[in-house]
Short mmCIF file of C-alpha atoms in Angstrom, two decimals:
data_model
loop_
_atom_site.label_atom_id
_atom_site.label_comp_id
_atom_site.label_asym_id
_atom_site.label_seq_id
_atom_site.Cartn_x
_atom_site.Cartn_y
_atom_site.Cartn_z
CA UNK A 534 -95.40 -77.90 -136.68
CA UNK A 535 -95.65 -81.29 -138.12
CA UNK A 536 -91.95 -81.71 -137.10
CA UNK A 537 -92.35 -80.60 -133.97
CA UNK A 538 -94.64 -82.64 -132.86
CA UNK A 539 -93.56 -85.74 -134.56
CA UNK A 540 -90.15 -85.21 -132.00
CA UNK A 541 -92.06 -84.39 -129.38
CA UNK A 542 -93.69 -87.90 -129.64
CA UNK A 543 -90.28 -89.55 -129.80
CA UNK A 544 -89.36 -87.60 -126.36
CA UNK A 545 -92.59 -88.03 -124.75
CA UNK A 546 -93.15 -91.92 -125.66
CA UNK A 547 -89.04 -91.69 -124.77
CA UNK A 548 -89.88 -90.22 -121.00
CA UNK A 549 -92.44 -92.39 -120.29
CA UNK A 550 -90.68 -95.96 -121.13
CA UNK A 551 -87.96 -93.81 -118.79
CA UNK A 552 -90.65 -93.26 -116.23
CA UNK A 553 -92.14 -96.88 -116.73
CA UNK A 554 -88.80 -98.50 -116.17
CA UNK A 555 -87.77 -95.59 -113.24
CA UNK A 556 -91.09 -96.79 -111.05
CA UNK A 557 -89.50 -99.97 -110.35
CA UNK A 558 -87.88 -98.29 -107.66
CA UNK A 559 -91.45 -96.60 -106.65
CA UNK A 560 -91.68 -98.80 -103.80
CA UNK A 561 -88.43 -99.07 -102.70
CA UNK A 562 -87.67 -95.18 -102.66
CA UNK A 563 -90.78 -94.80 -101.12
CA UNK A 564 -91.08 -97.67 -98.54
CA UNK A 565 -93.77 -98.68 -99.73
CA UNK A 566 -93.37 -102.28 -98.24
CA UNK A 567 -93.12 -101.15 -94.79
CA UNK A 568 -96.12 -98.55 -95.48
CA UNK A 569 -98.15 -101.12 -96.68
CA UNK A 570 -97.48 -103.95 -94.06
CA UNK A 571 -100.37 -102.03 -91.72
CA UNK A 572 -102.95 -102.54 -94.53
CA UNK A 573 -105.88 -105.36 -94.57
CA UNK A 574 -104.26 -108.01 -97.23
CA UNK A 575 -108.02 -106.87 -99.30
CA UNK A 576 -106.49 -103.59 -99.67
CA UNK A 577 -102.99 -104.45 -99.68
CA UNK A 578 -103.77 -106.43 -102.75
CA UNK A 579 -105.72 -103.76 -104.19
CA UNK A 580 -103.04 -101.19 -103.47
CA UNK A 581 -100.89 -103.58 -105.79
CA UNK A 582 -103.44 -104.09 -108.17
CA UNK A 583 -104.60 -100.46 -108.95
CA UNK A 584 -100.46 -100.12 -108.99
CA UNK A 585 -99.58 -102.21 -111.84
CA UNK A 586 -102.65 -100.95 -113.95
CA UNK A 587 -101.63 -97.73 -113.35
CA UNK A 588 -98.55 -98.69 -114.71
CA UNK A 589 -99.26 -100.93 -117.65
CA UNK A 590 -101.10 -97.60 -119.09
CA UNK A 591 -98.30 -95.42 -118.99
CA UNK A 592 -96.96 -98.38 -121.10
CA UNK A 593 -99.27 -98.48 -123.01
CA UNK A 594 -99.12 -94.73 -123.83
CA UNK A 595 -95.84 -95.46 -124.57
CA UNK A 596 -96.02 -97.92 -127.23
CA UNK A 597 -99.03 -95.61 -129.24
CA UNK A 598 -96.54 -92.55 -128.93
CA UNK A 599 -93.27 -94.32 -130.16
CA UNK A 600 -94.96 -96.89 -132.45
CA UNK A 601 -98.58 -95.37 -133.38
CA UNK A 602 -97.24 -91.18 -133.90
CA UNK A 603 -98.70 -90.86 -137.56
CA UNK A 604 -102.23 -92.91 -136.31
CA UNK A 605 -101.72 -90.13 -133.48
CA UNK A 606 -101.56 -87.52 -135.98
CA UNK A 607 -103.87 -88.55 -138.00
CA UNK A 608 -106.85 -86.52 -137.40
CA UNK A 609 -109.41 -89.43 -136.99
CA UNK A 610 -112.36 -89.32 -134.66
CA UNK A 611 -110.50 -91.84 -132.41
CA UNK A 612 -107.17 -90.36 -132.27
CA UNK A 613 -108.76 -86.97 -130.88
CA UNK A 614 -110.75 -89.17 -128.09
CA UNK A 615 -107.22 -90.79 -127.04
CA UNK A 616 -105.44 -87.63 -127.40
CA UNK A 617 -108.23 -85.99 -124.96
CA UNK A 618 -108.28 -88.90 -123.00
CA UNK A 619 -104.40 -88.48 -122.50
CA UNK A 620 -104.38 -84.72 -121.98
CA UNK A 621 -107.01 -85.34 -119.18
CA UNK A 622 -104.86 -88.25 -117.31
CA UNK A 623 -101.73 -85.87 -117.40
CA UNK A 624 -103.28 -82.93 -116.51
CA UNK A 625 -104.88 -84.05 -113.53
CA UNK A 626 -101.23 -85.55 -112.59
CA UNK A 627 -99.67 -82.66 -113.30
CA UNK A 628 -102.35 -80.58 -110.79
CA UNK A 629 -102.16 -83.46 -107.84
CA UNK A 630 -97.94 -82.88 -108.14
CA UNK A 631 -98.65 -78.99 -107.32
CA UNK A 632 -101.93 -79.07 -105.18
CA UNK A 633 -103.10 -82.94 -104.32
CA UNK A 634 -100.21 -84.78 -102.93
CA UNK A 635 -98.18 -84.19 -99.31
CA UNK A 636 -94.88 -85.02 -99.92
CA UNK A 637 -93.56 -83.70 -96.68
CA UNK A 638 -93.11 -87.09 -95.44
CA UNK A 639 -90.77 -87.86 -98.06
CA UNK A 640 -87.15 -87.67 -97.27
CA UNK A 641 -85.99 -84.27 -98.53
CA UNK A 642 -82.61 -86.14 -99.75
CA UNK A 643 -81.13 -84.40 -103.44
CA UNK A 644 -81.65 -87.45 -105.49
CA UNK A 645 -85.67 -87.09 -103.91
CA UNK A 646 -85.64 -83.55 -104.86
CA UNK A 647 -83.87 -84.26 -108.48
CA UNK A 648 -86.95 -86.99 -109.07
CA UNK A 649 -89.83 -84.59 -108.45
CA UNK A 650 -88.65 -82.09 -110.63
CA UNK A 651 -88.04 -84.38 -113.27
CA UNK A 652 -91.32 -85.92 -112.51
CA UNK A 653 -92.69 -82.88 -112.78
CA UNK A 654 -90.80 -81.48 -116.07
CA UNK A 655 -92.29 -85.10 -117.85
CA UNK A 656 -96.02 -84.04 -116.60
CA UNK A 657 -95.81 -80.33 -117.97
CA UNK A 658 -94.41 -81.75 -121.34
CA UNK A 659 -96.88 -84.60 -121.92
CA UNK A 660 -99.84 -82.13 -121.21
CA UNK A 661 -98.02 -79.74 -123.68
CA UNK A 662 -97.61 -82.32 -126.05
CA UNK A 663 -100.62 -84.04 -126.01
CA UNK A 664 -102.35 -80.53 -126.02
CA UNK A 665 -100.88 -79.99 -129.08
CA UNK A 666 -101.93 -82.32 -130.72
CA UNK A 667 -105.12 -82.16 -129.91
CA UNK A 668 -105.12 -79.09 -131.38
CA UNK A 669 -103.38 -80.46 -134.59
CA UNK A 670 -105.66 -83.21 -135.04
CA UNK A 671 -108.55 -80.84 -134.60
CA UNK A 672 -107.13 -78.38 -137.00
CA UNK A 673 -106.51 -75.63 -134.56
CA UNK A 674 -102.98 -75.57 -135.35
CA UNK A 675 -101.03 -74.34 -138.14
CA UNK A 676 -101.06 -75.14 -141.33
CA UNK A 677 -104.20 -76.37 -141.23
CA UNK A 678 -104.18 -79.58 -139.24
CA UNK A 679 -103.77 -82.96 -141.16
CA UNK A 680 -107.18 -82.77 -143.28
CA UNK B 484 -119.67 -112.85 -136.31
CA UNK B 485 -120.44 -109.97 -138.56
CA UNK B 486 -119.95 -106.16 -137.88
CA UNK B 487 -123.47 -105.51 -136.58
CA UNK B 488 -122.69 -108.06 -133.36
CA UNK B 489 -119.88 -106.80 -132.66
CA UNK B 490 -120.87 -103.48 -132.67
CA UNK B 491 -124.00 -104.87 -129.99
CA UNK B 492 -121.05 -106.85 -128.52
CA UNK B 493 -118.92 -103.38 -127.76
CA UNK B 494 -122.10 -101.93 -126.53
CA UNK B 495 -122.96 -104.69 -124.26
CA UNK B 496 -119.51 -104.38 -122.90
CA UNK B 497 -119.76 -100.65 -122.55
CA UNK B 498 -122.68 -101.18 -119.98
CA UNK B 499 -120.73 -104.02 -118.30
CA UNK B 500 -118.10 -101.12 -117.52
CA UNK B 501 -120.72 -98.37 -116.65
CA UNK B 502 -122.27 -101.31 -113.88
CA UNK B 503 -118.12 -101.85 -113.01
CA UNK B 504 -117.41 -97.85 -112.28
CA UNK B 505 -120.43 -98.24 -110.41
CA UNK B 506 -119.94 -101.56 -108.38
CA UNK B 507 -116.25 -99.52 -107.37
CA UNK B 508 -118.01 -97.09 -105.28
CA UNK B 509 -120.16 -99.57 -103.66
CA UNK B 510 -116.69 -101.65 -103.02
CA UNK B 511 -115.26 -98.39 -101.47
CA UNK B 512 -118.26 -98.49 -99.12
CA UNK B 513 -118.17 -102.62 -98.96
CA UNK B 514 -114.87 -103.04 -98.23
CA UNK B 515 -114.29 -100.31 -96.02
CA UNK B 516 -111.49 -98.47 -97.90
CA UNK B 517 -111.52 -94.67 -95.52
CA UNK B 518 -111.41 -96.87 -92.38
CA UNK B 519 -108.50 -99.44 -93.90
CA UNK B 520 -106.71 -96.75 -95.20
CA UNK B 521 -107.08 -94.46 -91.70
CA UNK B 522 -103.95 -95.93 -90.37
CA UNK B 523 -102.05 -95.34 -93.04
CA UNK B 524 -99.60 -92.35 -93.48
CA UNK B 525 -100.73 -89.90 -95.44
CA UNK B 526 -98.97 -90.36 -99.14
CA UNK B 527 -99.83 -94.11 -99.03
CA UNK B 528 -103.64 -93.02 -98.48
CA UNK B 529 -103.15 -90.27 -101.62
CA UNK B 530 -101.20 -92.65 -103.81
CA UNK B 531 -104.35 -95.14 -102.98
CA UNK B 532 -106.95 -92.55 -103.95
CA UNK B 533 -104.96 -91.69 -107.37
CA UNK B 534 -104.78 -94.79 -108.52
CA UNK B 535 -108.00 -96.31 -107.84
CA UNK B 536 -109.54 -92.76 -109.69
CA UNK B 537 -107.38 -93.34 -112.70
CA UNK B 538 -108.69 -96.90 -113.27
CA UNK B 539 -111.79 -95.99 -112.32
CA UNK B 540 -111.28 -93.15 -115.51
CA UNK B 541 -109.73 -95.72 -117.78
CA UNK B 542 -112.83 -98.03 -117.07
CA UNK B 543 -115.58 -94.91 -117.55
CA UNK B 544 -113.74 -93.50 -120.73
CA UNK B 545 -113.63 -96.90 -122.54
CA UNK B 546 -117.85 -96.95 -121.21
CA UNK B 547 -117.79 -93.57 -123.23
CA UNK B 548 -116.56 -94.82 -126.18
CA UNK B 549 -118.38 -98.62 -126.41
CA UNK B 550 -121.58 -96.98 -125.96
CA UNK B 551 -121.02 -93.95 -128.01
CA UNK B 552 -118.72 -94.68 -130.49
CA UNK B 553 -117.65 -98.28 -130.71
CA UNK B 554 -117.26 -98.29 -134.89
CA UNK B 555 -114.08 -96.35 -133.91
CA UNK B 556 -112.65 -99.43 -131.93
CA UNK B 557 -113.41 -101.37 -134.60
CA UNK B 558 -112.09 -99.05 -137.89
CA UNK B 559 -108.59 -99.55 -138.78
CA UNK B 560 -105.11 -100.54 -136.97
CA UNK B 561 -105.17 -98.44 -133.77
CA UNK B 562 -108.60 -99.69 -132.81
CA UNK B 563 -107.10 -103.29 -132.93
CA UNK B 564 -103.82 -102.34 -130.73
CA UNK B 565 -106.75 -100.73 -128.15
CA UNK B 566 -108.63 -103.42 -128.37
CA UNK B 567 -105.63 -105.78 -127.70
CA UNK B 568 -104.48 -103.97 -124.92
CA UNK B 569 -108.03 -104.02 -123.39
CA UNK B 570 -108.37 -107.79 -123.99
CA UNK B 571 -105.08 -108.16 -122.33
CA UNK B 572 -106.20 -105.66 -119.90
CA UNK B 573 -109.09 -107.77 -118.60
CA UNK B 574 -108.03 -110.99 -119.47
CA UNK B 575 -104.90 -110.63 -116.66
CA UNK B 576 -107.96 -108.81 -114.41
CA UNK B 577 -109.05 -112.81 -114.22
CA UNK B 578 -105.47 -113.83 -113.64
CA UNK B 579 -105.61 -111.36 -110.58
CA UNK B 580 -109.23 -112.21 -109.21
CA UNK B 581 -107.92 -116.31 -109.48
CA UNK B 582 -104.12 -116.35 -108.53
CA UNK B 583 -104.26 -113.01 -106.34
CA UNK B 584 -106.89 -112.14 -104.45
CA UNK B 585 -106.96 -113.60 -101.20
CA UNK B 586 -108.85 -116.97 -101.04
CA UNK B 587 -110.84 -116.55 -97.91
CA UNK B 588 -112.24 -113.66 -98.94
CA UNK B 589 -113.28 -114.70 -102.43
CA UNK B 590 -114.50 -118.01 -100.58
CA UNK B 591 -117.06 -115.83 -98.52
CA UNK B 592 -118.01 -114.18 -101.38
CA UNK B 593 -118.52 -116.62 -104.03
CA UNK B 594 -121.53 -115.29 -105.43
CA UNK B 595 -119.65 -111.82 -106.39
CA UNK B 596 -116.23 -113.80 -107.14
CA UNK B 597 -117.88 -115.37 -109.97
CA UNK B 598 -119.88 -112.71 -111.29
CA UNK B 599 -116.80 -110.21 -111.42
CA UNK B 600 -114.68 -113.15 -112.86
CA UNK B 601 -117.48 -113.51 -115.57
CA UNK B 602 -117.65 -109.94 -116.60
CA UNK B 603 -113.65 -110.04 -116.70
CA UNK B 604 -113.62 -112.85 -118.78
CA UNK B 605 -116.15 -111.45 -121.15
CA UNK B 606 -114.50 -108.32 -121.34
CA UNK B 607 -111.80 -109.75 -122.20
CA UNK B 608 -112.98 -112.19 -124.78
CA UNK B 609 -115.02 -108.97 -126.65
CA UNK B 610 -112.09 -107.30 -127.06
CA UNK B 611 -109.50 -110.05 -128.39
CA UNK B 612 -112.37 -110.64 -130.62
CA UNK B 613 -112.71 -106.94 -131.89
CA UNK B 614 -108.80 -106.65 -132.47
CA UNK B 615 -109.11 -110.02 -134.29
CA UNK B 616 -111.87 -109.37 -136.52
CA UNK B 617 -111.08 -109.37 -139.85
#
């Protein structure tokens, strides 16, 4: 289990510098220039803001899954809050990609349809992975957890 | 700066981030956010709401933990990397509020300007300390 969850840290901190590097074309694929350009500049510039916070977290997640796995794994106090923490932020994602967002504005083009199913393949598996370990660092898993 | 302060320090900053998740709502009312955002089509308006939630749970979950548990920022290597990435966090949250935001605005509300700046900057300079300490 320790295996498994060790490479599923390499593909989920893997996906996200993916999805961290892919959300450079956010705005473009989204026109989010032209969407914005009817905003106050106050929320125009909070819009941006909020955007590139957003953003440097998913970094951020990236560089404790890729460079911090065993600290991860390791069964301390603080590595179950930021697993939690990180099982809550995807899950949530994961629900507004099924029931919170209205894409039906979005340009049904293939490469559009390609990126939300990826999109949503990367949610499911970072709420699987970071559910499991969860579990591992609270011992719920097999063989025992890491204690 | 021993242990002891900078545990009081953590805690001091987790009720700086409590009064910060609350100040947001009041900006949301302030600022006029549902009226701004009317015109807009609907996805921008969602995207919006997402993002300004998921700070907002960033900000409350690091409240959680400087109030409740702040020895954990301070034990071992990963509580330094957190606590870098929140000094780095808040000390570009002062870049933003300085180079940014628009001027005007932060000229008719100079009062606020500096207070948020403040609480950025101390933020900021808690955590870099935190990751530093020996």
């Amino acid at each position: 289990m320790k295996d498994l969850l060790q490479t599923g840290l390499l593909i989920g901190g893997g996906s996200l510098v993916a999805l961290s590097i892919a959300s450079f074309w956010i705005p473009k694929a989204l026109g989010w220039r032209e969407k914005l350009a009817g905003l106050t500049p106050l929320m125009r510039e909070l819009w941006w803001t909020y955007s590139i916070y957003v953003w440097s977290s998913h970094v951020f997640f990236a560089v404790l899954a890729l460079g911090f796995g065993d600290w991860l794994m390791g069964g301390s106090g603080s590595a179950i809050a930021m697993c939690t923490f990180m099982l809550l932020w995807w899950s949530v994602r994961l629900w507004l990609q099924f029931f919170g967002f209205d894409l039906s504005e979005i340009e049904g083009s293939a490469a559009n349809r390609v990126a939300k199913h990826l999109l949503t393949l990367l949610f499911i598996g970072l709420v699987v992975l970071y559910a499991g370990l969860l579990a591992w660092n609270t011992g719920w898993l097999p063989p025992g957890g890491p204690r | 700066m021993n242990a002891l302060s900078l545990e009081i320090g953590l805690r001091g900053a987790g009720v700086m981030l409590v009064c910060l998740v609350v100040a947001n709502f009041f900006a949301a009312k302030r600022w006029r956010y549902e009226e701004n955002l009317a015109g807009a089509e609907p996805m921008v308006r969602q995207i919006f709401h997402v993002h300004c939630a998921y700070i907002l749970s960033i900000m409350a979950a690091l409240a959680l933990l400087c109030l409740g548990w702040p020895q954990l920022l301070m034990d071992g290597r990963m509580g330094r990397v957190l606590c870098g990435f929140f000094g780095l966090f808040w000390g570009s949250r002062v870049w933003v509020q300085l180079a940014y935001y628009d001027r005007q605005t932060r000229r008719e509300n100079r009062g606020w300007d500096i207070l948020f700046i403040s609480v950025f900057a101390t933020l900021s300079a808690m955590f870099t300390l935190t990751a530093l300490f020996p």
